[in-house]
């Protein structure tokens, strides 16, 4: 991103904070001829968002509706058709059919950003404060050179993820469960790569994952913020003891990354915004509470907000957006209901023992 189109004297109709999947998709779809839009983000290769980079079937459906095809350089190797579910407490392992696309998340974000029309102004920087001045919002943005600029906007769109400054500024009372995601990348020459979903209630209330990307083994999970690193290391030790990851893995550590990740509950956590200030994607709490999959919700919510703006009735934007996201919220609430079944140790053991819906992997297929 650069400051090419940035006009410091202008009052923007919409300031979009964050150019992840939700911010880029919104900026692509909203009518940028009718509205003067600015998209603000300072992400680059060095501070990129930690992510599993698996594109779910729901996200694929949304992309299919817009006839968006992924260039091959976004895909990483290998593409796998099942997920190995590992229960560290019972020692049970089952394989389930899943059609994820394994991709380079940073390249995917850049790809979506590349589809934003030139008519949208862009600022490379982080929004560090937002205040209200009469009918406008005043945003202070710090660029990479530590220079700060101020811009005015009539509407704010918070597409700024789990640590959203928009949510923190305007919706202090809307609380949501927050975890710390910790993820490590290791060099790996594994000849039998897999995707896995790991359950271990003694170290995490969420699921963890191991998968492979272009010669790297990636292990990550979401943990309670206090003691997150200890819980992460404990889980890694258990995976080593079970022979899931090699005992000498530490010698091939490439990097460790961490960030916040949110988990909505049935009756709290979702926050689409209010008139003039809207939240998208993870900032709004639109993320699966069971699997932490969030790209599809980011794409869907941004589509709904763009539709609401494009409908032309400014006083109805919030109402239209809220009703547009009812289906998404309903789906995520169903996942909140499903969650205790997945995370209850006894129930999970029974389900895994029955083998229902699982695939039998042929012994001869495991190298
Ligand atoms: C470790 C981990 C693994 C995950 N794996 C998967 C997965 O495999 N598949 C999946 O579907 N989902 C996954 N998720 C969830 C998914 O990453 C998010 O739900 C999704 O990225 C949300 O998209 P978004 O556009 O709402 O926010 P984000 O993708 O978080 O984008 C927010 C953007 O806002 C910018 N930003 C933040 N604050 C500011 C500011 N103050 N000023 C300017 N810019 C700002 C950031 O730089 C970023 O570019 C994972 C999450 C984590 C933490």
PDB file of N, CA, C and O in Angstrom, residues 27-97:
ATOM      1  N   UNK A  27     -14.129  -2.977   0.569  1.00  0.00           N
ATOM      2  CA  UNK A  27     -13.666  -1.883  -0.295  1.00  0.00           C
ATOM      3  C   UNK A  27     -13.805  -2.241  -1.775  1.00  0.00           C
ATOM      4  O   UNK A  27     -13.959  -1.375  -2.626  1.00  0.00           O
ATOM      5  N   UNK A  28     -13.744  -3.526  -2.072  1.00  0.00           N
ATOM      6  CA  UNK A  28     -13.938  -3.978  -3.460  1.00  0.00           C
ATOM      7  C   UNK A  28     -15.398  -3.848  -3.878  1.00  0.00           C
ATOM      8  O   UNK A  28     -15.700  -3.456  -5.002  1.00  0.00           O
ATOM      9  N   UNK A  29     -16.315  -4.160  -2.930  1.00  0.00           N
ATOM     10  CA  UNK A  29     -17.725  -4.274  -3.304  1.00  0.00           C
ATOM     11  C   UNK A  29     -18.529  -2.980  -3.136  1.00  0.00           C
ATOM     12  O   UNK A  29     -19.550  -2.788  -3.806  1.00  0.00           O
ATOM     13  N   UNK A  30     -18.100  -2.103  -2.224  1.00  0.00           N
ATOM     14  CA  UNK A  30     -18.894  -0.894  -1.985  1.00  0.00           C
ATOM     15  C   UNK A  30     -18.714   0.069  -3.173  1.00  0.00           C
ATOM     16  O   UNK A  30     -17.666   0.058  -3.828  1.00  0.00           O
ATOM     17  N   UNK A  31     -19.721   0.827  -3.449  1.00  0.00           N
ATOM     18  CA  UNK A  31     -19.700   1.714  -4.621  1.00  0.00           C
ATOM     19  C   UNK A  31     -18.721   2.874  -4.378  1.00  0.00           C
ATOM     20  O   UNK A  31     -19.055   3.864  -3.711  1.00  0.00           O
ATOM     21  N   UNK A  32     -17.521   2.751  -4.943  1.00  0.00           N
ATOM     22  CA  UNK A  32     -16.490   3.759  -4.670  1.00  0.00           C
ATOM     23  C   UNK A  32     -16.577   4.937  -5.640  1.00  0.00           C
ATOM     24  O   UNK A  32     -15.708   5.815  -5.639  1.00  0.00           O
ATOM     25  N   UNK A  33     -17.600   4.930  -6.480  1.00  0.00           N
ATOM     26  CA  UNK A  33     -17.863   6.123  -7.299  1.00  0.00           C
ATOM     27  C   UNK A  33     -18.798   7.028  -6.494  1.00  0.00           C
ATOM     28  O   UNK A  33     -18.593   8.240  -6.368  1.00  0.00           O
ATOM     29  N   UNK A  34     -19.781   6.397  -5.890  1.00  0.00           N
ATOM     30  CA  UNK A  34     -20.752   7.149  -5.090  1.00  0.00           C
ATOM     31  C   UNK A  34     -20.122   7.645  -3.773  1.00  0.00           C
ATOM     32  O   UNK A  34     -20.376   8.762  -3.333  1.00  0.00           O
ATOM     33  N   UNK A  35     -19.319   6.779  -3.145  1.00  0.00           N
ATOM     34  CA  UNK A  35     -18.727   7.125  -1.848  1.00  0.00           C
ATOM     35  C   UNK A  35     -17.231   7.367  -1.991  1.00  0.00           C
ATOM     36  O   UNK A  35     -16.564   6.646  -2.728  1.00  0.00           O
ATOM     37  N   UNK A  36     -16.731   8.370  -1.253  1.00  0.00           N
ATOM     38  CA  UNK A  36     -15.290   8.604  -1.228  1.00  0.00           C
ATOM     39  C   UNK A  36     -14.718   7.766  -0.071  1.00  0.00           C
ATOM     40  O   UNK A  36     -15.077   7.958   1.087  1.00  0.00           O
ATOM     41  N   UNK A  37     -13.876   6.814  -0.427  1.00  0.00           N
ATOM     42  CA  UNK A  37     -13.450   5.811   0.568  1.00  0.00           C
ATOM     43  C   UNK A  37     -11.939   5.841   0.772  1.00  0.00           C
ATOM     44  O   UNK A  37     -11.176   6.007  -0.187  1.00  0.00           O
ATOM     45  N   UNK A  38     -11.541   5.644   2.018  1.00  0.00           N
ATOM     46  CA  UNK A  38     -10.110   5.482   2.297  1.00  0.00           C
ATOM     47  C   UNK A  38      -9.920   4.173   3.074  1.00  0.00           C
ATOM     48  O   UNK A  38     -10.692   3.859   3.974  1.00  0.00           O
ATOM     49  N   UNK A  39      -8.912   3.416   2.669  1.00  0.00           N
ATOM     50  CA  UNK A  39      -8.611   2.113   3.293  1.00  0.00           C
ATOM     51  C   UNK A  39      -7.245   2.228   3.982  1.00  0.00           C
ATOM     52  O   UNK A  39      -6.247   2.566   3.335  1.00  0.00           O
ATOM     53  N   UNK A  40      -7.253   1.948   5.275  1.00  0.00           N
ATOM     54  CA  UNK A  40      -6.039   2.188   6.081  1.00  0.00           C
ATOM     55  C   UNK A  40      -5.515   0.848   6.623  1.00  0.00           C
ATOM     56  O   UNK A  40      -6.251   0.102   7.271  1.00  0.00           O
ATOM     57  N   UNK A  41      -4.261   0.543   6.378  1.00  0.00           N
ATOM     58  CA  UNK A  41      -3.644  -0.667   6.937  1.00  0.00           C
ATOM     59  C   UNK A  41      -2.130  -0.556   6.828  1.00  0.00           C
ATOM     60  O   UNK A  41      -1.624  -0.014   5.846  1.00  0.00           O
ATOM     61  N   UNK A  42      -1.441  -1.080   7.824  1.00  0.00           N
ATOM     62  CA  UNK A  42       0.021  -1.018   7.783  1.00  0.00           C
ATOM     63  C   UNK A  42       0.662  -2.388   7.743  1.00  0.00           C
ATOM     64  O   UNK A  42       1.843  -2.525   8.029  1.00  0.00           O
ATOM     65  N   UNK A  43      -0.127  -3.436   7.398  1.00  0.00           N
ATOM     66  CA  UNK A  43       0.452  -4.781   7.410  1.00  0.00           C
ATOM     67  C   UNK A  43       1.491  -4.933   6.303  1.00  0.00           C
ATOM     68  O   UNK A  43       1.320  -4.410   5.207  1.00  0.00           O
ATOM     69  N   UNK A  44       2.574  -5.621   6.618  1.00  0.00           N
ATOM     70  CA  UNK A  44       3.545  -5.961   5.581  1.00  0.00           C
ATOM     71  C   UNK A  44       4.132  -7.330   5.896  1.00  0.00           C
ATOM     72  O   UNK A  44       3.750  -7.956   6.884  1.00  0.00           O
ATOM     73  N   UNK A  45       5.049  -7.771   5.060  1.00  0.00           N
ATOM     74  CA  UNK A  45       5.629  -9.121   5.182  1.00  0.00           C
ATOM     75  C   UNK A  45       6.207  -9.363   6.588  1.00  0.00           C
ATOM     76  O   UNK A  45       6.103 -10.473   7.123  1.00  0.00           O
ATOM     77  N   UNK A  46       6.754  -8.299   7.215  1.00  0.00           N
ATOM     78  CA  UNK A  46       7.393  -8.479   8.537  1.00  0.00           C
ATOM     79  C   UNK A  46       6.384  -8.605   9.676  1.00  0.00           C
ATOM     80  O   UNK A  46       6.654  -9.269  10.665  1.00  0.00           O
ATOM     81  N   UNK A  47       5.233  -7.922   9.553  1.00  0.00           N
ATOM     82  CA  UNK A  47       4.279  -7.992  10.683  1.00  0.00           C
ATOM     83  C   UNK A  47       2.976  -8.665  10.262  1.00  0.00           C
ATOM     84  O   UNK A  47       1.907  -8.313  10.732  1.00  0.00           O
ATOM     85  N   UNK A  48       3.087  -9.658   9.371  1.00  0.00           N
ATOM     86  CA  UNK A  48       1.870 -10.284   8.842  1.00  0.00           C
ATOM     87  C   UNK A  48       1.132 -11.082   9.912  1.00  0.00           C
ATOM     88  O   UNK A  48       1.739 -11.562  10.871  1.00  0.00           O
ATOM     89  N   UNK A  49      -0.176 -11.229   9.689  1.00  0.00           N
ATOM     90  CA  UNK A  49      -1.033 -11.881  10.676  1.00  0.00           C
ATOM     91  C   UNK A  49      -0.765 -13.387  10.739  1.00  0.00           C
ATOM     92  O   UNK A  49      -0.774 -14.059   9.700  1.00  0.00           O
ATOM     93  N   UNK A  50      -0.572 -13.930  11.943  1.00  0.00           N
ATOM     94  CA  UNK A  50      -0.464 -15.389  12.060  1.00  0.00           C
ATOM     95  C   UNK A  50      -1.790 -16.036  11.672  1.00  0.00           C
ATOM     96  O   UNK A  50      -2.847 -15.555  12.080  1.00  0.00           O
ATOM     97  N   UNK A  51      -1.761 -17.071  10.874  1.00  0.00           N
ATOM     98  CA  UNK A  51      -3.011 -17.718  10.451  1.00  0.00           C
ATOM     99  C   UNK A  51      -2.710 -19.136   9.972  1.00  0.00           C
ATOM    100  O   UNK A  51      -1.586 -19.424   9.547  1.00  0.00           O
ATOM    101  N   UNK A  52      -3.741 -19.983  10.048  1.00  0.00           N
ATOM    102  CA  UNK A  52      -3.590 -21.332   9.517  1.00  0.00           C
ATOM    103  C   UNK A  52      -3.588 -21.335   7.998  1.00  0.00           C
ATOM    104  O   UNK A  52      -3.046 -22.236   7.364  1.00  0.00           O
ATOM    105  N   UNK A  53      -4.226 -20.332   7.417  1.00  0.00           N
ATOM    106  CA  UNK A  53      -4.240 -20.227   5.956  1.00  0.00           C
ATOM    107  C   UNK A  53      -4.989 -21.352   5.272  1.00  0.00           C
ATOM    108  O   UNK A  53      -4.661 -21.740   4.150  1.00  0.00           O
ATOM    109  N   UNK A  54      -6.030 -21.882   5.928  1.00  0.00           N
ATOM    110  CA  UNK A  54      -6.860 -22.903   5.272  1.00  0.00           C
ATOM    111  C   UNK A  54      -8.166 -22.226   4.839  1.00  0.00           C
ATOM    112  O   UNK A  54      -8.855 -21.616   5.667  1.00  0.00           O
ATOM    113  N   UNK A  55      -8.488 -22.328   3.573  1.00  0.00           N
ATOM    114  CA  UNK A  55      -9.711 -21.710   3.048  1.00  0.00           C
ATOM    115  C   UNK A  55     -10.825 -22.748   3.101  1.00  0.00           C
ATOM    116  O   UNK A  55     -10.763 -23.782   2.436  1.00  0.00           O
ATOM    117  N   UNK A  56     -11.842 -22.466   3.915  1.00  0.00           N
ATOM    118  CA  UNK A  56     -12.902 -23.453   4.170  1.00  0.00           C
ATOM    119  C   UNK A  56     -13.878 -23.538   2.993  1.00  0.00           C
ATOM    120  O   UNK A  56     -13.952 -22.612   2.166  1.00  0.00           O
ATOM    121  N   UNK A  57     -14.683 -24.598   2.942  1.00  0.00           N
ATOM    122  CA  UNK A  57     -15.695 -24.701   1.878  1.00  0.00           C
ATOM    123  C   UNK A  57     -16.656 -23.503   1.880  1.00  0.00           C
ATOM    124  O   UNK A  57     -17.056 -23.040   0.819  1.00  0.00           O
ATOM    125  N   UNK A  58     -17.008 -22.976   3.065  1.00  0.00           N
ATOM    126  CA  UNK A  58     -17.901 -21.803   3.106  1.00  0.00           C
ATOM    127  C   UNK A  58     -17.256 -20.598   2.414  1.00  0.00           C
ATOM    128  O   UNK A  58     -17.911 -19.857   1.681  1.00  0.00           O
ATOM    129  N   UNK A  59     -15.977 -20.389   2.682  1.00  0.00           N
ATOM    130  CA  UNK A  59     -15.271 -19.272   2.042  1.00  0.00           C
ATOM    131  C   UNK A  59     -15.161 -19.523   0.533  1.00  0.00           C
ATOM    132  O   UNK A  59     -15.313 -18.604  -0.279  1.00  0.00           O
ATOM    133  N   UNK A  60     -14.934 -20.777   0.176  1.00  0.00           N
ATOM    134  CA  UNK A  60     -14.848 -21.117  -1.253  1.00  0.00           C
ATOM    135  C   UNK A  60     -16.174 -20.827  -1.949  1.00  0.00           C
ATOM    136  O   UNK A  60     -16.208 -20.333  -3.080  1.00  0.00           O
ATOM    137  N   UNK A  61     -17.302 -21.119  -1.251  1.00  0.00           N
ATOM    138  CA  UNK A  61     -18.627 -20.854  -1.833  1.00  0.00           C
ATOM    139  C   UNK A  61     -18.796 -19.369  -2.149  1.00  0.00           C
ATOM    140  O   UNK A  61     -19.304 -18.989  -3.206  1.00  0.00           O
ATOM    141  N   UNK A  62     -18.368 -18.528  -1.196  1.00  0.00           N
ATOM    142  CA  UNK A  62     -18.525 -17.079  -1.398  1.00  0.00           C
ATOM    143  C   UNK A  62     -17.669 -16.632  -2.586  1.00  0.00           C
ATOM    144  O   UNK A  62     -18.116 -15.872  -3.444  1.00  0.00           O
ATOM    145  N   UNK A  63     -16.463 -17.155  -2.659  1.00  0.00           N
ATOM    146  CA  UNK A  63     -15.592 -16.765  -3.773  1.00  0.00           C
ATOM    147  C   UNK A  63     -16.166 -17.267  -5.100  1.00  0.00           C
ATOM    148  O   UNK A  63     -16.089 -16.576  -6.120  1.00  0.00           O
ATOM    149  N   UNK A  64     -16.784 -18.447  -5.053  1.00  0.00           N
ATOM    150  CA  UNK A  64     -17.387 -18.992  -6.284  1.00  0.00           C
ATOM    151  C   UNK A  64     -18.523 -18.096  -6.760  1.00  0.00           C
ATOM    152  O   UNK A  64     -18.680 -17.866  -7.965  1.00  0.00           O
ATOM    153  N   UNK A  65     -19.300 -17.539  -5.799  1.00  0.00           N
ATOM    154  CA  UNK A  65     -20.419 -16.671  -6.189  1.00  0.00           C
ATOM    155  C   UNK A  65     -19.936 -15.458  -6.961  1.00  0.00           C
ATOM    156  O   UNK A  65     -20.637 -14.905  -7.792  1.00  0.00           O
ATOM    157  N   UNK A  66     -18.731 -14.990  -6.643  1.00  0.00           N
ATOM    158  CA  UNK A  66     -18.180 -13.819  -7.345  1.00  0.00           C
ATOM    159  C   UNK A  66     -17.250 -14.230  -8.486  1.00  0.00           C
ATOM    160  O   UNK A  66     -16.531 -13.400  -9.033  1.00  0.00           O
ATOM    161  N   UNK A  67     -17.244 -15.533  -8.760  1.00  0.00           N
ATOM    162  CA  UNK A  67     -16.399 -16.049  -9.833  1.00  0.00           C
ATOM    163  C   UNK A  67     -14.925 -15.679  -9.634  1.00  0.00           C
ATOM    164  O   UNK A  67     -14.224 -15.343 -10.587  1.00  0.00           O
ATOM    165  N   UNK A  68     -14.485 -15.694  -8.378  1.00  0.00           N
ATOM    166  CA  UNK A  68     -13.078 -15.362  -8.097  1.00  0.00           C
ATOM    167  C   UNK A  68     -12.274 -16.660  -8.146  1.00  0.00           C
ATOM    168  O   UNK A  68     -12.617 -17.642  -7.477  1.00  0.00           O
ATOM    169  N   UNK A  69     -11.221 -16.662  -8.935  1.00  0.00           N
ATOM    170  CA  UNK A  69     -10.372 -17.858  -9.011  1.00  0.00           C
ATOM    171  C   UNK A  69      -9.024 -17.535  -8.375  1.00  0.00           C
ATOM    172  O   UNK A  69      -8.523 -16.418  -8.516  1.00  0.00           O
ATOM    173  N   UNK A  70      -8.473 -18.507  -7.675  1.00  0.00           N
ATOM    174  CA  UNK A  70      -7.208 -18.248  -6.981  1.00  0.00           C
ATOM    175  C   UNK A  70      -6.014 -18.524  -7.886  1.00  0.00           C
ATOM    176  O   UNK A  70      -5.911 -19.621  -8.442  1.00  0.00           O
ATOM    177  N   UNK A  71      -5.094 -17.577  -8.008  1.00  0.00           N
ATOM    178  CA  UNK A  71      -3.871 -17.857  -8.779  1.00  0.00           C
ATOM    179  C   UNK A  71      -3.050 -18.945  -8.078  1.00  0.00           C
ATOM    180  O   UNK A  71      -3.079 -19.042  -6.842  1.00  0.00           O
ATOM    181  N   UNK A  72      -2.329 -19.736  -8.856  1.00  0.00           N
ATOM    182  CA  UNK A  72      -1.644 -20.899  -8.271  1.00  0.00           C
ATOM    183  C   UNK A  72      -0.574 -20.504  -7.264  1.00  0.00           C
ATOM    184  O   UNK A  72      -0.259 -21.271  -6.363  1.00  0.00           O
ATOM    185  N   UNK A  73       0.005 -19.294  -7.374  1.00  0.00           N
ATOM    186  CA  UNK A  73       1.090 -18.958  -6.430  1.00  0.00           C
ATOM    187  C   UNK A  73       0.563 -18.704  -5.012  1.00  0.00           C
ATOM    188  O   UNK A  73       1.340 -18.601  -4.073  1.00  0.00           O
ATOM    189  N   UNK A  74      -0.766 -18.640  -4.836  1.00  0.00           N
ATOM    190  CA  UNK A  74      -1.334 -18.491  -3.484  1.00  0.00           C
ATOM    191  C   UNK A  74      -1.444 -19.866  -2.807  1.00  0.00           C
ATOM    192  O   UNK A  74      -1.413 -19.980  -1.590  1.00  0.00           O
ATOM    193  N   UNK A  75      -1.543 -20.914  -3.637  1.00  0.00           N
ATOM    194  CA  UNK A  75      -1.661 -22.270  -3.078  1.00  0.00           C
ATOM    195  C   UNK A  75      -0.301 -22.741  -2.587  1.00  0.00           C
ATOM    196  O   UNK A  75       0.732 -22.382  -3.148  1.00  0.00           O
ATOM    197  N   UNK A  76      -0.327 -23.538  -1.507  1.00  0.00           N
ATOM    198  CA  UNK A  76       0.917 -24.125  -1.038  1.00  0.00           C
ATOM    199  C   UNK A  76       0.777 -25.649  -1.068  1.00  0.00           C
ATOM    200  O   UNK A  76      -0.326 -26.175  -1.172  1.00  0.00           O
ATOM    201  N   UNK A  77       1.886 -26.316  -0.941  1.00  0.00           N
ATOM    202  CA  UNK A  77       1.893 -27.764  -1.011  1.00  0.00           C
ATOM    203  C   UNK A  77       1.991 -28.337   0.404  1.00  0.00           C
ATOM    204  O   UNK A  77       2.713 -27.774   1.240  1.00  0.00           O
ATOM    205  N   UNK A  78       1.288 -29.418   0.743  1.00  0.00           N
ATOM    206  CA  UNK A  78       0.398 -30.189  -0.108  1.00  0.00           C
ATOM    207  C   UNK A  78      -1.057 -29.758   0.097  1.00  0.00           C
ATOM    208  O   UNK A  78      -1.384 -29.052   1.038  1.00  0.00           O
ATOM    209  N   UNK A  79      -1.926 -30.187  -0.842  1.00  0.00           N
ATOM    210  CA  UNK A  79      -3.373 -30.057  -0.669  1.00  0.00           C
ATOM    211  C   UNK A  79      -3.851 -31.416  -0.162  1.00  0.00           C
ATOM    212  O   UNK A  79      -3.549 -32.439  -0.761  1.00  0.00           O
ATOM    213  N   UNK A  80      -4.558 -31.436   0.951  1.00  0.00           N
ATOM    214  CA  UNK A  80      -4.929 -32.706   1.604  1.00  0.00           C
ATOM    215  C   UNK A  80      -6.445 -32.763   1.754  1.00  0.00           C
ATOM    216  O   UNK A  80      -7.095 -31.726   1.897  1.00  0.00           O
ATOM    217  N   UNK A  81      -6.998 -33.980   1.736  1.00  0.00           N
ATOM    218  CA  UNK A  81      -8.466 -34.098   1.691  1.00  0.00           C
ATOM    219  C   UNK A  81      -9.086 -34.592   2.990  1.00  0.00           C
ATOM    220  O   UNK A  81     -10.279 -34.847   3.054  1.00  0.00           O
ATOM    221  N   UNK A  82      -8.268 -34.770   4.019  1.00  0.00           N
ATOM    222  CA  UNK A  82      -8.836 -35.210   5.299  1.00  0.00           C
ATOM    223  C   UNK A  82      -8.104 -34.519   6.445  1.00  0.00           C
ATOM    224  O   UNK A  82      -6.993 -33.992   6.268  1.00  0.00           O
ATOM    225  N   UNK A  83      -8.758 -34.501   7.597  1.00  0.00           N
ATOM    226  CA  UNK A  83      -8.135 -33.927   8.788  1.00  0.00           C
ATOM    227  C   UNK A  83      -7.985 -35.037   9.828  1.00  0.00           C
ATOM    228  O   UNK A  83      -8.935 -35.762  10.107  1.00  0.00           O
ATOM    229  N   UNK A  84      -6.772 -35.146  10.345  1.00  0.00           N
ATOM    230  CA  UNK A  84      -6.504 -36.155  11.377  1.00  0.00           C
ATOM    231  C   UNK A  84      -6.879 -35.531  12.729  1.00  0.00           C
ATOM    232  O   UNK A  84      -6.254 -34.559  13.164  1.00  0.00           O
ATOM    233  N   UNK A  85      -7.928 -36.052  13.334  1.00  0.00           N
ATOM    234  CA  UNK A  85      -8.370 -35.502  14.624  1.00  0.00           C
ATOM    235  C   UNK A  85      -7.711 -36.290  15.741  1.00  0.00           C
ATOM    236  O   UNK A  85      -7.823 -37.524  15.788  1.00  0.00           O
ATOM    237  N   UNK A  86      -7.002 -35.576  16.606  1.00  0.00           N
ATOM    238  CA  UNK A  86      -6.194 -36.235  17.637  1.00  0.00           C
ATOM    239  C   UNK A  86      -6.680 -35.791  19.014  1.00  0.00           C
ATOM    240  O   UNK A  86      -6.722 -34.593  19.299  1.00  0.00           O
ATOM    241  N   UNK A  87      -7.067 -36.764  19.826  1.00  0.00           N
ATOM    242  CA  UNK A  87      -7.457 -36.454  21.198  1.00  0.00           C
ATOM    243  C   UNK A  87      -6.287 -36.824  22.099  1.00  0.00           C
ATOM    244  O   UNK A  87      -5.986 -38.009  22.289  1.00  0.00           O
ATOM    245  N   UNK A  88      -5.610 -35.810  22.623  1.00  0.00           N
ATOM    246  CA  UNK A  88      -4.395 -36.088  23.399  1.00  0.00           C
ATOM    247  C   UNK A  88      -4.698 -36.768  24.729  1.00  0.00           C
ATOM    248  O   UNK A  88      -3.826 -37.392  25.320  1.00  0.00           O
ATOM    249  N   UNK A  89      -5.960 -36.626  25.198  1.00  0.00           N
ATOM    250  CA  UNK A  89      -6.283 -37.225  26.500  1.00  0.00           C
ATOM    251  C   UNK A  89      -6.614 -38.716  26.381  1.00  0.00           C
ATOM    252  O   UNK A  89      -6.145 -39.534  27.145  1.00  0.00           O
ATOM    253  N   UNK A  90      -7.419 -39.056  25.357  1.00  0.00           N
ATOM    254  CA  UNK A  90      -7.784 -40.477  25.210  1.00  0.00           C
ATOM    255  C   UNK A  90      -6.798 -41.221  24.298  1.00  0.00           C
ATOM    256  O   UNK A  90      -6.799 -42.438  24.258  1.00  0.00           O
ATOM    257  N   UNK A  91      -5.999 -40.464  23.566  1.00  0.00           N
ATOM    258  CA  UNK A  91      -5.067 -41.085  22.618  1.00  0.00           C
ATOM    259  C   UNK A  91      -5.744 -41.523  21.323  1.00  0.00           C
ATOM    260  O   UNK A  91      -5.113 -42.112  20.448  1.00  0.00           O
ATOM    261  N   UNK A  92      -7.045 -41.206  21.178  1.00  0.00           N
ATOM    262  CA  UNK A  92      -7.768 -41.620  19.959  1.00  0.00           C
ATOM    263  C   UNK A  92      -7.404 -40.732  18.770  1.00  0.00           C
ATOM    264  O   UNK A  92      -7.212 -39.517  18.922  1.00  0.00           O
ATOM    265  N   UNK A  93      -7.340 -41.347  17.600  1.00  0.00           N
ATOM    266  CA  UNK A  93      -7.081 -40.598  16.363  1.00  0.00           C
ATOM    267  C   UNK A  93      -8.103 -41.038  15.324  1.00  0.00           C
ATOM    268  O   UNK A  93      -8.331 -42.239  15.138  1.00  0.00           O
ATOM    269  N   UNK A  94      -8.743 -40.090  14.680  1.00  0.00           N
ATOM    270  CA  UNK A  94      -9.685 -40.403  13.591  1.00  0.00           C
ATOM    271  C   UNK A  94      -9.435 -39.437  12.436  1.00  0.00           C
ATOM    272  O   UNK A  94      -8.983 -38.307  12.655  1.00  0.00           O
ATOM    273  N   UNK A  95      -9.790 -39.874  11.241  1.00  0.00           N
ATOM    274  CA  UNK A  95      -9.635 -39.007  10.062  1.00  0.00           C
ATOM    275  C   UNK A  95     -11.013 -38.630   9.540  1.00  0.00           C
ATOM    276  O   UNK A  95     -11.880 -39.495   9.413  1.00  0.00           O
ATOM    277  N   UNK A  96     -11.201 -37.361   9.254  1.00  0.00           N
ATOM    278  CA  UNK A  96     -12.490 -36.898   8.723  1.00  0.00           C
ATOM    279  C   UNK A  96     -12.254 -36.170   7.410  1.00  0.00           C
ATOM    280  O   UNK A  96     -11.270 -35.444   7.260  1.00  0.00           O
ATOM    281  N   UNK A  97     -13.194 -36.343   6.488  1.00  0.00           N
ATOM    282  CA  UNK A  97     -13.088 -35.718   5.177  1.00  0.00           C
ATOM    283  C   UNK A  97     -13.298 -34.208   5.295  1.00  0.00           C
ATOM    284  O   UNK A  97     -14.273 -33.768   5.903  1.00  0.00           O
TER     285      UNK A  97
END
